[in-house]
Tab-separated table of C-alpha atoms in Angstrom:
chain	number	residue	atom	x	y	z
A	1	MET	CA	94.546	109.174	37.505
A	2	THR	CA	95.145	105.876	37.483
A	3	ARG	CA	95.794	104.932	33.756
A	4	PHE	CA	93.178	102.030	33.264
A	5	SER	CA	89.858	101.026	35.081
A	6	ILE	CA	89.432	96.626	33.945
A	7	ILE	CA	85.691	95.912	34.504
A	8	VAL	CA	84.713	92.249	34.914
A	9	PRO	CA	81.073	91.447	35.403
A	10	PHE	CA	80.831	88.192	36.850
A	11	HIS	CA	77.684	85.693	37.333
A	12	ASN	CA	78.061	81.770	37.913
A	13	ASP	CA	81.952	81.640	36.891
A	14	ALA	CA	83.540	80.257	39.784
A	15	ALA	CA	85.164	77.716	37.594
A	16	THR	CA	86.912	80.031	35.609
A	17	ILE	CA	86.984	83.435	37.150
A	18	ALA	CA	90.247	82.994	39.170
A	19	ALA	CA	92.211	82.172	35.937
A	20	THR	CA	91.091	85.608	34.515
A	21	LEU	CA	91.901	87.405	37.476
A	22	ASN	CA	95.269	86.165	37.916
A	23	SER	CA	95.838	87.338	34.165
A	24	LEU	CA	94.589	90.757	34.701
A	25	LEU	CA	96.874	90.952	37.706
A	26	GLY	CA	99.568	89.696	35.756
A	27	GLN	CA	100.178	92.415	33.590
A	28	SER	CA	103.480	94.095	32.879
A	29	PHE	CA	101.663	97.279	33.112
A	30	ALA	CA	100.474	97.680	36.482
A	31	ASP	CA	98.477	101.058	36.740
A	32	PHE	CA	95.131	99.896	36.832
A	33	GLU	CA	91.965	99.026	38.985
A	34	LEU	CA	90.208	96.164	38.716
A	35	ILE	CA	86.687	96.419	39.180
A	36	CYS	CA	84.570	93.124	39.596
A	37	VAL	CA	80.480	93.778	38.910
A	38	GLY	CA	78.901	91.079	40.208
A	39	ASP	CA	75.438	90.420	38.395
A	40	LYS	CA	73.532	88.249	40.736
A	41	PRO	CA	76.578	86.116	41.071
A	42	SER	CA	76.653	82.647	42.911
A	43	ARG	CA	78.046	82.537	46.762
A	44	GLN	CA	81.044	80.413	45.288
A	45	THR	CA	81.794	83.073	42.713
A	46	THR	CA	81.423	85.938	44.875
A	47	GLU	CA	83.856	84.117	47.378
A	48	VAL	CA	86.617	83.864	44.392
A	49	VAL	CA	86.211	87.310	43.674
A	50	ARG	CA	86.730	88.747	47.850
A	51	GLN	CA	89.728	86.760	47.937
A	52	PHE	CA	91.344	88.204	45.183
A	53	CYS	CA	90.238	91.614	46.680
A	54	ALA	CA	91.848	90.598	50.005
A	55	ARG	CA	94.998	89.730	48.147
A	56	ASP	CA	95.659	92.768	46.109
A	57	ALA	CA	94.236	96.145	47.216
A	58	ARG	CA	93.532	97.480	43.074
A	59	VAL	CA	90.874	94.604	42.962
A	60	ARG	CA	87.425	95.834	44.378
A	61	VAL	CA	83.865	94.276	44.048
A	62	GLU	CA	80.413	96.040	43.219
A	63	THR	CA	77.141	94.696	42.721
A	64	ASN	CA	74.340	95.306	40.179
A	65	PRO	CA	72.236	92.446	41.196
A	66	ASN	CA	70.009	90.581	38.119
A	67	ARG	CA	70.344	93.748	35.611
A	68	GLY	CA	72.431	91.943	32.766
A	69	PRO	CA	75.957	91.874	31.461
A	70	SER	CA	75.897	94.812	29.761
A	71	SER	CA	74.253	96.908	32.879
A	72	ALA	CA	76.865	95.384	35.274
A	73	ARG	CA	79.566	96.976	32.946
A	74	ASN	CA	77.986	100.503	33.009
A	75	HIS	CA	77.828	100.090	36.321
A	76	GLY	CA	81.418	99.408	36.640
A	77	ALA	CA	82.350	102.030	34.151
A	78	ALA	CA	80.632	104.708	36.403
A	79	GLU	CA	82.531	103.233	39.052
A	80	ALA	CA	85.685	103.587	37.905
A	81	THR	CA	88.091	106.083	38.189
A	82	GLY	CA	90.952	105.281	34.966
A	83	ASP	CA	91.416	107.468	31.874
A	84	ILE	CA	90.819	104.202	30.097
A	85	LEU	CA	87.967	101.585	30.508
A	86	ALA	CA	89.243	97.714	29.213
A	87	PHE	CA	86.780	95.008	29.899
A	88	CYS	CA	87.312	91.497	30.292
A	89	ASP	CA	84.722	89.054	30.573
A	90	ALA	CA	85.136	86.299	33.426
A	91	ASP	CA	86.149	83.484	31.334
A	92	ASP	CA	88.509	85.099	29.195
A	93	LEU	CA	92.418	85.450	29.524
A	94	TRP	CA	94.324	88.669	28.805
A	95	VAL	CA	98.080	87.943	27.768
A	96	THR	CA	100.794	89.625	29.688
A	97	ASP	CA	101.804	92.711	27.565
A	98	LYS	CA	97.883	93.566	26.845
A	99	LEU	CA	98.024	96.757	28.597
A	100	ALA	CA	101.409	97.596	27.769
A	101	GLN	CA	100.702	97.539	24.246
A	102	LEU	CA	97.410	99.567	25.002
A	103	ASP	CA	99.236	102.299	27.212
A	104	ARG	CA	101.425	102.973	23.842
A	105	VAL	CA	98.057	103.127	21.241
A	106	PHE	CA	96.696	105.554	23.324
A	107	ALA	CA	99.607	107.341	24.070
A	108	ASP	CA	98.219	109.175	20.518
A	109	THR	CA	95.076	111.140	22.315
A	110	SER	CA	93.480	110.788	18.380
A	111	ILE	CA	93.039	106.943	19.214
A	112	ASP	CA	89.427	106.820	21.119
A	113	ALA	CA	88.750	102.984	21.505
A	114	ALA	CA	91.342	100.343	20.495
A	115	PHE	CA	91.508	96.015	20.202
A	116	GLY	CA	93.738	93.746	19.437
A	117	GLN	CA	94.074	89.787	18.092
A	118	ILE	CA	92.266	87.320	19.430
A	119	GLY	CA	93.435	83.760	20.099
A	120	PHE	CA	90.365	80.989	20.615
A	121	PHE	CA	91.039	78.345	22.932
A	122	SER	CA	89.025	75.549	24.836
A	123	GLN	CA	90.998	74.163	27.808
A	124	THR	CA	94.583	75.755	27.344
A	125	PRO	CA	95.465	78.698	25.728
A	126	GLY	CA	96.972	77.741	22.232
A	127	ASP	CA	95.234	74.896	21.831
A	128	CYS	CA	93.466	76.192	19.158
A	129	PRO	CA	95.435	77.626	16.245
A	130	THR	CA	92.889	79.909	14.867
A	131	ARG	CA	92.907	83.756	15.564
A	132	SER	CA	91.594	86.838	14.446
A	133	THR	CA	92.431	89.324	11.949
A	134	VAL	CA	92.762	92.848	12.903
A	135	PRO	CA	92.402	95.518	10.035
A	136	THR	CA	94.861	97.874	9.116
A	137	ASP	CA	92.568	101.190	8.860
A	138	ALA	CA	90.258	102.323	11.451
A	139	LEU	CA	86.824	100.792	11.707
A	140	THR	CA	83.632	101.884	10.078
A	141	ILE	CA	80.081	101.211	10.288
A	142	PRO	CA	80.086	99.339	6.935
A	143	ASP	CA	83.171	97.098	8.215
A	144	LEU	CA	82.019	96.489	11.544
A	145	LEU	CA	77.935	95.356	9.919
A	146	ALA	CA	80.196	92.717	7.789
A	147	GLU	CA	82.671	91.255	10.115
A	148	ASN	CA	83.091	92.472	14.071
A	149	ALA	CA	87.090	92.445	14.076
A	150	VAL	CA	86.724	93.064	17.600
A	151	CYS	CA	84.852	89.780	18.596
A	152	THR	CA	84.065	90.240	22.024
A	153	MET	CA	84.233	92.633	24.886
A	154	SER	CA	87.181	91.133	26.210
A	155	ASN	CA	88.960	92.713	23.467
A	156	LEU	CA	87.674	95.989	23.706
A	157	ALA	CA	88.972	99.074	25.639
A	158	VAL	CA	87.702	102.808	25.159
A	159	ARG	CA	88.144	105.993	26.556
A	160	ARG	CA	86.659	106.404	29.653
A	161	GLN	CA	84.875	109.910	28.610
A	162	VAL	CA	83.639	109.021	25.250
A	163	PHE	CA	81.986	105.704	26.516
A	164	ALA	CA	79.977	108.105	28.630
A	165	ALA	CA	79.845	110.364	26.288
A	166	VAL	CA	77.860	107.897	23.531
A	167	GLY	CA	75.799	106.395	26.347
A	168	GLY	CA	77.837	103.693	27.623
A	169	LEU	CA	76.367	99.944	26.640
A	170	ASN	CA	72.718	99.247	25.948
A	171	PRO	CA	71.406	97.782	29.314
A	172	ALA	CA	68.761	95.945	27.226
A	173	ALA	CA	71.398	94.040	24.926
A	174	VAL	CA	72.941	90.412	25.863
A	175	HIS	CA	73.983	89.520	22.345
A	176	ASN	CA	75.653	91.435	20.527
A	177	GLU	CA	76.144	94.194	23.165
A	178	ASP	CA	79.677	95.116	21.518
A	179	LEU	CA	78.811	95.682	17.863
A	180	GLU	CA	75.742	97.868	18.683
A	181	LEU	CA	78.233	99.854	20.946
A	182	LEU	CA	81.107	100.021	18.470
A	183	ILE	CA	78.628	101.293	15.868
A	184	ARG	CA	77.767	103.978	18.082
A	185	LEU	CA	81.110	104.777	19.032
A	186	ALA	CA	82.144	104.980	14.978
A	187	GLY	CA	78.726	106.632	13.932
A	188	GLU	CA	80.044	109.370	16.308
A	189	GLY	CA	83.148	110.086	14.810
A	190	HIS	CA	85.288	108.276	17.217
A	191	VAL	CA	88.452	106.428	16.450
A	192	ILE	CA	88.387	102.655	16.705
A	193	THR	CA	91.820	101.083	15.724
A	194	GLY	CA	93.388	97.830	15.932
A	195	VAL	CA	96.737	96.395	17.201
A	196	ASP	CA	97.725	93.415	15.241
A	197	ARG	CA	99.505	91.468	17.976
A	198	LEU	CA	98.055	88.822	20.139
A	199	GLN	CA	96.253	90.406	23.347
A	200	VAL	CA	93.424	88.224	24.115
A	201	TRP	CA	92.522	84.734	24.670
A	202	TYR	CA	89.203	83.601	24.430
A	203	ARG	CA	87.498	80.581	25.545
A	204	THR	CA	85.212	78.652	22.958
A	205	SER	CA	82.196	77.150	25.004
A	206	GLY	CA	78.843	75.662	24.307
A	207	SER	CA	77.159	77.044	27.288
A	208	GLY	CA	77.847	80.689	27.082
A	209	LEU	CA	75.381	83.478	25.876
A	210	SER	CA	77.010	83.390	22.222
A	211	SER	CA	75.706	79.721	22.125
A	212	ASP	CA	72.088	81.107	21.703
A	213	LEU	CA	72.306	81.466	17.866
A	214	GLU	CA	68.940	83.040	17.307
A	215	ALA	CA	68.963	85.262	19.920
A	216	MET	CA	72.597	86.736	18.668
A	217	ARG	CA	70.841	87.157	15.424
A	218	ALA	CA	67.946	89.099	17.349
A	219	GLY	CA	71.014	91.491	19.175
A	220	ARG	CA	72.208	91.862	15.330
A	221	ALA	CA	69.045	93.333	14.371
A	222	ARG	CA	69.024	95.526	17.644
A	223	ALA	CA	73.010	96.775	15.905
A	224	VAL	CA	71.438	96.821	12.287
A	225	ALA	CA	69.200	99.443	13.375
A	226	THR	CA	71.315	101.374	15.595
A	227	ALA	CA	73.300	101.608	12.398
A	228	ALA	CA	70.423	103.090	10.672
A	229	ARG	CA	70.023	106.345	12.311
A	230	TYR	CA	73.383	106.839	10.763
A	231	GLY	CA	72.112	106.353	7.570
A	232	VAL	CA	74.347	102.859	6.991
A	233	ALA	CA	72.592	99.959	5.898
A	234	PRO	CA	74.275	95.814	5.643
A	235	SER	CA	74.735	95.078	1.882
A	236	PRO	CA	73.797	92.005	0.637
A	237	ALA	CA	77.547	90.907	1.177
A	238	SER	CA	77.815	92.207	4.884
A	239	GLU	CA	74.793	89.728	5.471
A	240	ALA	CA	76.390	87.176	3.704
A	241	ILE	CA	79.306	87.396	5.912
A	242	TYR	CA	77.302	87.370	9.372
A	243	LEU	CA	75.335	83.927	7.996
A	244	ARG	CA	78.248	82.270	7.364
A	245	TYR	CA	79.866	83.378	10.947
A	246	LEU	CA	76.484	81.657	12.120
A	247	ALA	CA	76.455	78.516	9.842
A	248	ARG	CA	79.612	78.028	11.297
A	249	ARG	CA	78.983	78.548	14.742
A	250	ALA	CA	75.819	76.001	14.400
A	251	LEU	CA	78.217	73.577	13.035
A	252	ARG	CA	80.535	73.933	15.999
A	253	LEU	CA	78.280	73.820	18.363
A	254	GLY	CA	76.589	70.694	17.417
A	255	ALA	CA	73.476	72.525	16.916
A	256	GLU	CA	70.419	70.762	14.769
A	257	PRO	CA	71.821	70.237	11.201
A	258	SER	CA	68.815	72.172	9.608
A	259	MET	CA	70.252	75.305	11.445
A	260	ALA	CA	73.530	75.001	9.396
A	261	ARG	CA	72.285	74.296	6.153
A	262	ALA	CA	69.398	77.385	6.679
A	263	TYR	CA	71.899	79.894	7.269
A	264	ALA	CA	74.223	78.671	4.857
A	265	ARG	CA	71.472	78.666	2.247
A	266	ALA	CA	70.541	82.306	3.124
A	267	GLY	CA	73.859	83.437	2.959
A	268	LEU	CA	74.414	82.228	-0.413
A	269	THR	CA	71.505	83.275	-1.809
A	270	LEU	CA	72.319	87.123	-0.806
A	271	SER	CA	76.097	86.790	-1.969
A	272	ALA	CA	77.956	83.392	-2.884
A	273	ARG	CA	80.795	85.133	-3.463
A	274	SER	CA	81.126	86.748	0.021
A	275	PHE	CA	79.850	83.757	1.357
A	276	LEU	CA	82.314	81.601	-0.137
A	277	ASN	CA	85.135	84.144	0.427
A	278	PRO	CA	88.236	83.789	1.605
A	279	ILE	CA	87.862	80.241	0.556
A	280	ARG	CA	89.499	78.488	3.700
A	281	ARG	CA	86.506	79.695	5.442
A	282	GLY	CA	83.759	79.722	2.743
A	283	VAL	CA	84.151	76.759	1.092
A	284	PRO	CA	84.536	74.520	4.189
A	285	THR	CA	81.163	76.033	5.915
A	286	ALA	CA	78.970	75.294	2.632
A	287	LEU	CA	80.161	71.679	2.344
A	288	GLY	CA	80.263	71.175	6.357
A	289	ALA	CA	76.291	72.771	6.182
A	290	ALA	CA	75.471	70.808	3.672
A	291	LEU	CA	76.663	67.506	4.777
A	292	ALA	CA	75.669	68.079	8.498
A	293	PRO	CA	72.672	65.776	8.361
A	294	ALA	CA	75.285	63.085	7.767
A	295	LEU	CA	78.075	63.873	9.643
A	296	PRO	CA	77.709	62.688	13.505
A	297	ARG	CA	77.689	65.766	16.115
A	298	PRO	CA	81.141	65.053	17.913
A	299	ILE	CA	82.549	65.181	14.170
A	300	ARG	CA	81.061	68.288	12.693
A	301	GLN	CA	82.136	69.693	16.258
A	302	ALA	CA	85.547	68.833	15.426
A	303	LEU	CA	85.596	70.376	11.937
A	304	PHE	CA	84.562	73.493	12.823
A	305	ALA	CA	86.168	74.101	15.982
A	306	ARG	CA	88.013	77.594	16.275
């Protein structure tokens, strides 16, 4: 059996997908198949993918027209033969030894899903100093409702049988689909563990799906409803942390100043302590939201770039 099935949904990604596929094919661990699933893709993007299919027999293309990225990933999972599914978006990059790291992690049969550390970039990997934090313990639903340490589907690997057992991704979910899936995994007792090593370069963009802040909040509400099925509700502290994330993102994307202020005000009202800590994130966010009307948009974006 193939060890890994890498699943890449693609749509209109001609500008980035070649770099993504090169990073995947450049893995030091070579026992994988690469399934690219077109979700109403542009002709140009499809042509780029087909060039990679001709170049490497491990790459193949599937179609799942216009059903959304979650459905596209589910389609790829249904066609996969690998023991472990590893997802990557068509604008992100993997470090060379990501699969090698994961192979060692999944040698422990008690582990059902895994993720690593993320580095954020705009144009070139490393052009932004911020990296994600990886918890030392297996993820729980309360952890996930406070702050999703996985951050993106590009950072998630899960055993194929486990993914199928929990029903895969919610096809209706476009925002926070990873969070909703992770809550179901944790709620069903599956072990999700982190690797405190860099695995993914996440491309920050003002034009991606995660730029739609209100839609993100609606996706979060869907994930909260899923958590409720397992008897877990978000605490005021966890809601404050999430609202801080939205406030920072509003500032980074150059959204209307009123949005950042509204998110910050709501978060501080729920739990000022949680919103403001750690100080290096909370205090600048509160100040930035308060001063947003007086700060030109380019300055707001520069100050809060990841």
